[in-house]
Amino acid sequence: MIERYVWDLRDADETQVAVVGGKGAHLGGLSRIDGVRGPEGFCVTTDAFRQVMAEAPSIDDQLDQLSRLDPDDREAVRRLSAQVRRTIEGIAVPDDLAAAITRALGRLGEQAAYAVRSSATAEDLPTASFAGQQDTYLNVMGRAEILRHVSRCWASLFTERAVTYRQRNGIDHRTVRMAVVVQRMAFPQASGVLFTADPVSGNRKVATVDAGFGLGEALVSGLVNPDVFTVRDGEVVAKTIAAKQRAVQALPAGGTQEVAIDAQQQQQPALTDAQVVRLVELGRRIEAHFGRPQDIEWCLVDDDFRIVQSRPITTLFPVPEAGDQENHVYVSVGHQQMMTDAMKPLGLSMWQLTAMVPMHAAGGRLFVDATRRLSSPAGRAALLDVMGKGDPLVRDALETVLDRGDFVPSLPDAVPGRPAAGGAPAPIENDPAVVKELIERSRASVAALERDIRTKTGPELFDFLLEAFDEHKRVLGDPLSVQAIMAGMDATWWLNDKLQEWLGEKNAADTLTLSAPDNITSEMGLALLDVADVIRARPEVVAFLQDVEDEDFLGELAKVAGGAEARDAIEGYLDRYGMRCVGEIDITRPRWSERPTTLVPVLLDNVRNFAPGAAARRFEEGRRKAQEKEDDVLARLRALPDGDRKADETKRMIDRVRTFIGYREYPKYGIVSRYFVYKQALLAEAERLVAADVLPAKEDVFYLTFQELHDVVRSHQVDGRLVQQRKDAFRAYQALTPPRVLTSDGEAVTGAYRRDDVPAGALVGLPVSVGTVEGRARVVLDMAEADLEAGDILVTTFTDPSWSPLFVGIAGLVTEVGGLMTHGAVIAREYGLPAVVGVAQATRLIRDGQRIRVHGTDGYVEILP
């Protein structure tokens, strides 16, 4: 019979986290795996914890105070968490619970030594390990001491580190319960940790073993450096044997102590190679049982391995499911689209359904399988060339994989004479009418979508959308559109290459493209300056906007003196650009039209930092600089040998780049315009599901794929557990950093610039917009929280078109992600901002408020004293 308060570990499994906590559930699961042994023990359940917490009514008030604290207020967290722990430790263990624990000890041996270990319900989970957040006590002896240490484990749910961890991960303190695992002590010759995947590279085929003498506390506490073994395919392929001078041993009367290791033993390996291989085999069995790579604590007792804990490795980036055993190389879509944040399932599936190539989801991100293109010489060369122009780190990462020689299969090129798939489009003439026609085609297509979708609801809506996605891809793949985009990009690359060769000038095209016509994204930034002009002239409106918090502020704005005109200006802007937002490739992200308060800080910055008429002046200044640059370049070329031919060719390319480079931004605008129409229709459907009591909230549809939502609309049934699992997974994915390149082995390959032409200590990146600027760094992770002054340099993770309104007020740009032709780079050049992108960890290495110097021509950033 299973008691309410005490369970034998063999009665638990992974489905019972709510009863025995994460550690207890995993230990119960381990006990069911053939060949895996762990110390005997029992678990004091969360029911016992709940009863004890009910004994102290003051806990509720303390938890209310704790939940309101800022996790960065370390002193307040430390003080209040200590108060909660004292309260819990002061509660006497109820008699019925003490009796249940005593009975369990009697079955195992009351005089034996035990480990008393925390097992929280938010611990050792697939989405958050919480490793080390609560406490473990070793070699505890005697009933009274075990009861005291059970209380200490309950209290350790509120250690400062555990409280801070939960608050940073958005977990309510009240939802977490503490169980306590009590296991017979093992007294090992050696102990340590096994990772069934390489925790650094992510490679799932490589296991690492850390090992030391005595109890594992010596390794966990950092008392000694461990021996480290690397195992692949059943063989130790690398090892480092450390000088292990100290160990932790159990004391006969209870507790532990540090002891010195005999000098002759210090250099001896804690495990033989054969033992290491045997341990990894056990680890693979455990990994297969739990279905994911594991972080396993083990100990060696008389040449027999005992597994004392196993938890998922939560820091590994998931691998796309390929459905085969072949090698695959995946390239991140987010690094091309300037949106590396995790996406919700509806956003992922919508992008997959409307993309021009197959995309694979993993970790809340999308990847393209580049293996086939890399396998043939011609495909490999073309892909590396394109990737190198866009993001040198992606190219270097791909080359790193290729240099291994045996990971990517080698296939012959296509049959001679047959055009390669996806080859370069035919060139077109320098005719501005082409761009006008393409823009009109896109507008007409969006207008037809808006008109035709109005009458569609229920399953009919989803059938209509599937047809609309075909039209979406037809517009996106319009051969004339592709020709226009490539014309602008090819002309840019030609100008940069030839003018460096002929004149020794780097990235000359950056200046030649200033204020290029038909750039919808740069127009969006300038248009917000015009809105600021309307607001600036009305002091009551400025005062009103400074206190805006509610999203329906536009209705109230009209009641303020001059507010009607300001409202009309803002609404006019939203009519044209309100479908945009940060991370706009994810349809679930709130658009400006849905959350107009996002624009208010930028508008107020524009009011403060600019004079009336700034938009027109900025555009004209850019056009003038481009013309002066053109005149200068052509004059210098004509002075060279064969100068007239070089100047004529360059003039033709300048005209070409100014004709077509602005259009580079329009297809994305068309995509996002269509996405907003899709979203409005799907949210209307979600509201009907809420009204029918099928869903508790309309935003729950964001955690379903398009097809799953279609099924819910047909059946009026939804799996609430699936929605909750997706929410938990999304929260976990948000904490992961997606790699530029990922292999099917799970290895995240970052790439490197491999440059030796930058000053020591400088942060290296990709030069995308010429010039050098020095100023105050403003590290901004949320556009709505930007507070910029003239001359500031924006430092952020990535910028998509929605960030362009900020570009008009800054002096330079630094991003962690980006390429030569990504949106941030294009707009930086359009506005003449020195910019360096692809700077690894820029938002962490550069502190907000530091002075920095951005070398946009040479591609590096200096942090100034």
PDB file of C-alpha atoms in Angstrom, residues 511-636:
ATOM      1  CA  THR A 511      27.235  56.352 -49.712  1.00  0.00           C
ATOM      2  CA  LEU A 512      25.996  55.908 -53.272  1.00  0.00           C
ATOM      3  CA  THR A 513      22.755  54.314 -51.986  1.00  0.00           C
ATOM      4  CA  LEU A 514      21.815  57.125 -49.576  1.00  0.00           C
ATOM      5  CA  SER A 515      18.156  58.201 -49.960  1.00  0.00           C
ATOM      6  CA  ALA A 516      17.497  55.678 -52.712  1.00  0.00           C
ATOM      7  CA  PRO A 517      13.895  55.892 -53.938  1.00  0.00           C
ATOM      8  CA  ASP A 518      11.068  53.432 -53.139  1.00  0.00           C
ATOM      9  CA  ASN A 519      12.520  52.128 -49.868  1.00  0.00           C
ATOM     10  CA  ILE A 520       9.405  51.412 -47.827  1.00  0.00           C
ATOM     11  CA  THR A 521      11.369  50.769 -44.638  1.00  0.00           C
ATOM     12  CA  SER A 522      13.364  53.994 -44.626  1.00  0.00           C
ATOM     13  CA  GLU A 523      10.203  55.890 -45.605  1.00  0.00           C
ATOM     14  CA  MET A 524       8.578  54.389 -42.488  1.00  0.00           C
ATOM     15  CA  GLY A 525      11.231  55.919 -40.228  1.00  0.00           C
ATOM     16  CA  LEU A 526      10.998  59.324 -41.893  1.00  0.00           C
ATOM     17  CA  ALA A 527       7.186  59.258 -41.792  1.00  0.00           C
ATOM     18  CA  LEU A 528       7.286  58.990 -38.002  1.00  0.00           C
ATOM     19  CA  LEU A 529       9.329  62.213 -37.964  1.00  0.00           C
ATOM     20  CA  ASP A 530       6.433  63.851 -39.804  1.00  0.00           C
ATOM     21  CA  VAL A 531       4.024  62.555 -37.132  1.00  0.00           C
ATOM     22  CA  ALA A 532       6.339  64.036 -34.494  1.00  0.00           C
ATOM     23  CA  ASP A 533       6.050  67.403 -36.233  1.00  0.00           C
ATOM     24  CA  VAL A 534       2.272  67.330 -35.681  1.00  0.00           C
ATOM     25  CA  ILE A 535       2.702  66.435 -32.001  1.00  0.00           C
ATOM     26  CA  ARG A 536       5.559  68.845 -31.243  1.00  0.00           C
ATOM     27  CA  ALA A 537       3.410  71.865 -32.012  1.00  0.00           C
ATOM     28  CA  ARG A 538       0.809  70.789 -29.403  1.00  0.00           C
ATOM     29  CA  PRO A 539       2.206  70.877 -25.826  1.00  0.00           C
ATOM     30  CA  GLU A 540      -0.939  69.335 -24.304  1.00  0.00           C
ATOM     31  CA  VAL A 541      -0.554  66.332 -26.602  1.00  0.00           C
ATOM     32  CA  VAL A 542       3.099  65.910 -25.624  1.00  0.00           C
ATOM     33  CA  ALA A 543       2.139  65.983 -21.934  1.00  0.00           C
ATOM     34  CA  PHE A 544      -0.657  63.464 -22.515  1.00  0.00           C
ATOM     35  CA  LEU A 545       1.617  61.018 -24.366  1.00  0.00           C
ATOM     36  CA  GLN A 546       4.204  61.087 -21.582  1.00  0.00           C
ATOM     37  CA  ASP A 547       1.711  59.347 -19.278  1.00  0.00           C
ATOM     38  CA  VAL A 548       0.180  56.903 -21.765  1.00  0.00           C
ATOM     39  CA  GLU A 549      -0.136  53.281 -20.588  1.00  0.00           C
ATOM     40  CA  ASP A 550      -3.371  51.900 -22.065  1.00  0.00           C
ATOM     41  CA  GLU A 551      -3.515  50.649 -25.658  1.00  0.00           C
ATOM     42  CA  ASP A 552      -6.789  52.503 -26.302  1.00  0.00           C
ATOM     43  CA  PHE A 553      -5.184  55.897 -25.699  1.00  0.00           C
ATOM     44  CA  LEU A 554      -6.013  57.206 -29.167  1.00  0.00           C
ATOM     45  CA  GLY A 555      -9.666  57.660 -28.248  1.00  0.00           C
ATOM     46  CA  GLU A 556      -8.741  59.693 -25.166  1.00  0.00           C
ATOM     47  CA  LEU A 557      -6.121  61.642 -27.120  1.00  0.00           C
ATOM     48  CA  ALA A 558      -8.827  63.258 -29.265  1.00  0.00           C
ATOM     49  CA  LYS A 559     -10.244  64.963 -26.130  1.00  0.00           C
ATOM     50  CA  VAL A 560      -6.993  66.866 -25.496  1.00  0.00           C
ATOM     51  CA  ALA A 561      -6.404  70.272 -27.055  1.00  0.00           C
ATOM     52  CA  GLY A 562      -4.966  69.593 -30.502  1.00  0.00           C
ATOM     53  CA  GLY A 563      -5.405  65.873 -29.886  1.00  0.00           C
ATOM     54  CA  ALA A 564      -7.701  65.197 -32.849  1.00  0.00           C
ATOM     55  CA  GLU A 565      -4.987  66.248 -35.309  1.00  0.00           C
ATOM     56  CA  ALA A 566      -2.370  64.187 -33.452  1.00  0.00           C
ATOM     57  CA  ARG A 567      -4.687  61.179 -33.369  1.00  0.00           C
ATOM     58  CA  ASP A 568      -5.333  61.477 -37.118  1.00  0.00           C
ATOM     59  CA  ALA A 569      -1.583  61.623 -37.785  1.00  0.00           C
ATOM     60  CA  ILE A 570      -0.873  58.560 -35.657  1.00  0.00           C
ATOM     61  CA  GLU A 571      -3.780  56.605 -37.120  1.00  0.00           C
ATOM     62  CA  GLY A 572      -2.668  57.546 -40.632  1.00  0.00           C
ATOM     63  CA  TYR A 573       0.767  56.168 -39.811  1.00  0.00           C
ATOM     64  CA  LEU A 574      -0.773  52.971 -38.413  1.00  0.00           C
ATOM     65  CA  ASP A 575      -2.948  52.563 -41.508  1.00  0.00           C
ATOM     66  CA  ARG A 576       0.236  52.439 -43.580  1.00  0.00           C
ATOM     67  CA  TYR A 577       2.658  50.708 -41.204  1.00  0.00           C
ATOM     68  CA  GLY A 578       0.600  49.314 -38.319  1.00  0.00           C
ATOM     69  CA  MET A 579       1.085  45.697 -39.457  1.00  0.00           C
ATOM     70  CA  ARG A 580       4.745  45.910 -38.468  1.00  0.00           C
ATOM     71  CA  CYS A 581       6.350  44.988 -35.150  1.00  0.00           C
ATOM     72  CA  VAL A 582       9.560  43.603 -33.706  1.00  0.00           C
ATOM     73  CA  GLY A 583       9.932  39.953 -34.715  1.00  0.00           C
ATOM     74  CA  GLU A 584       7.276  40.377 -37.370  1.00  0.00           C
ATOM     75  CA  ILE A 585       7.942  37.039 -39.104  1.00  0.00           C
ATOM     76  CA  ASP A 586       6.144  35.480 -36.106  1.00  0.00           C
ATOM     77  CA  ILE A 587       2.443  36.060 -36.786  1.00  0.00           C
ATOM     78  CA  THR A 588       1.704  35.799 -33.058  1.00  0.00           C
ATOM     79  CA  ARG A 589       3.704  38.933 -32.167  1.00  0.00           C
ATOM     80  CA  PRO A 590       1.578  42.003 -31.312  1.00  0.00           C
ATOM     81  CA  ARG A 591       1.519  44.470 -34.206  1.00  0.00           C
ATOM     82  CA  TRP A 592       1.775  48.239 -33.785  1.00  0.00           C
ATOM     83  CA  SER A 593      -1.918  48.508 -34.621  1.00  0.00           C
ATOM     84  CA  GLU A 594      -2.622  46.125 -31.739  1.00  0.00           C
ATOM     85  CA  ARG A 595      -0.147  47.743 -29.361  1.00  0.00           C
ATOM     86  CA  PRO A 596       0.331  51.382 -30.451  1.00  0.00           C
ATOM     87  CA  THR A 597       1.986  52.300 -27.131  1.00  0.00           C
ATOM     88  CA  THR A 598       5.145  50.720 -28.595  1.00  0.00           C
ATOM     89  CA  LEU A 599       5.557  53.782 -30.825  1.00  0.00           C
ATOM     90  CA  VAL A 600       4.996  56.387 -28.122  1.00  0.00           C
ATOM     91  CA  PRO A 601       8.585  56.438 -26.699  1.00  0.00           C
ATOM     92  CA  VAL A 602       9.995  56.731 -30.231  1.00  0.00           C
ATOM     93  CA  LEU A 603       7.604  59.557 -31.061  1.00  0.00           C
ATOM     94  CA  LEU A 604       8.559  61.437 -27.891  1.00  0.00           C
ATOM     95  CA  ASP A 605      12.261  60.938 -28.683  1.00  0.00           C
ATOM     96  CA  ASN A 606      11.627  62.415 -32.149  1.00  0.00           C
ATOM     97  CA  VAL A 607       9.755  65.358 -30.635  1.00  0.00           C
ATOM     98  CA  ARG A 608      12.664  66.030 -28.261  1.00  0.00           C
ATOM     99  CA  ASN A 609      15.606  65.424 -30.598  1.00  0.00           C
ATOM    100  CA  PHE A 610      14.497  66.941 -33.920  1.00  0.00           C
ATOM    101  CA  ALA A 611      13.334  70.253 -35.343  1.00  0.00           C
ATOM    102  CA  PRO A 612      10.285  70.554 -37.629  1.00  0.00           C
ATOM    103  CA  GLY A 613      10.784  69.360 -41.202  1.00  0.00           C
ATOM    104  CA  ALA A 614      13.557  66.917 -40.267  1.00  0.00           C
ATOM    105  CA  ALA A 615      12.266  64.130 -42.523  1.00  0.00           C
ATOM    106  CA  ALA A 616      12.473  66.136 -45.736  1.00  0.00           C
ATOM    107  CA  ARG A 617      15.853  67.581 -44.772  1.00  0.00           C
ATOM    108  CA  ARG A 618      17.277  64.143 -43.946  1.00  0.00           C
ATOM    109  CA  PHE A 619      16.131  62.687 -47.246  1.00  0.00           C
ATOM    110  CA  GLU A 620      17.449  65.598 -49.268  1.00  0.00           C
ATOM    111  CA  GLU A 621      20.769  65.557 -47.416  1.00  0.00           C
ATOM    112  CA  GLY A 622      21.196  61.872 -48.218  1.00  0.00           C
ATOM    113  CA  ARG A 623      20.340  62.413 -51.869  1.00  0.00           C
ATOM    114  CA  ARG A 624      22.863  65.279 -52.067  1.00  0.00           C
ATOM    115  CA  LYS A 625      25.650  63.217 -50.469  1.00  0.00           C
ATOM    116  CA  ALA A 626      24.979  60.353 -52.875  1.00  0.00           C
ATOM    117  CA  GLN A 627      25.161  62.711 -55.846  1.00  0.00           C
ATOM    118  CA  GLU A 628      28.393  64.293 -54.584  1.00  0.00           C
ATOM    119  CA  LYS A 629      29.879  60.837 -54.099  1.00  0.00           C
ATOM    120  CA  GLU A 630      28.860  59.835 -57.592  1.00  0.00           C
ATOM    121  CA  ASP A 631      30.455  62.946 -59.090  1.00  0.00           C
ATOM    122  CA  ASP A 632      33.648  62.387 -57.078  1.00  0.00           C
ATOM    123  CA  VAL A 633      33.970  58.702 -57.976  1.00  0.00           C
ATOM    124  CA  LEU A 634      33.363  59.250 -61.685  1.00  0.00           C
ATOM    125  CA  ALA A 635      35.866  62.126 -61.839  1.00  0.00           C
ATOM    126  CA  ARG A 636      38.568  60.048 -60.151  1.00  0.00           C
TER     127      ARG A 636
END
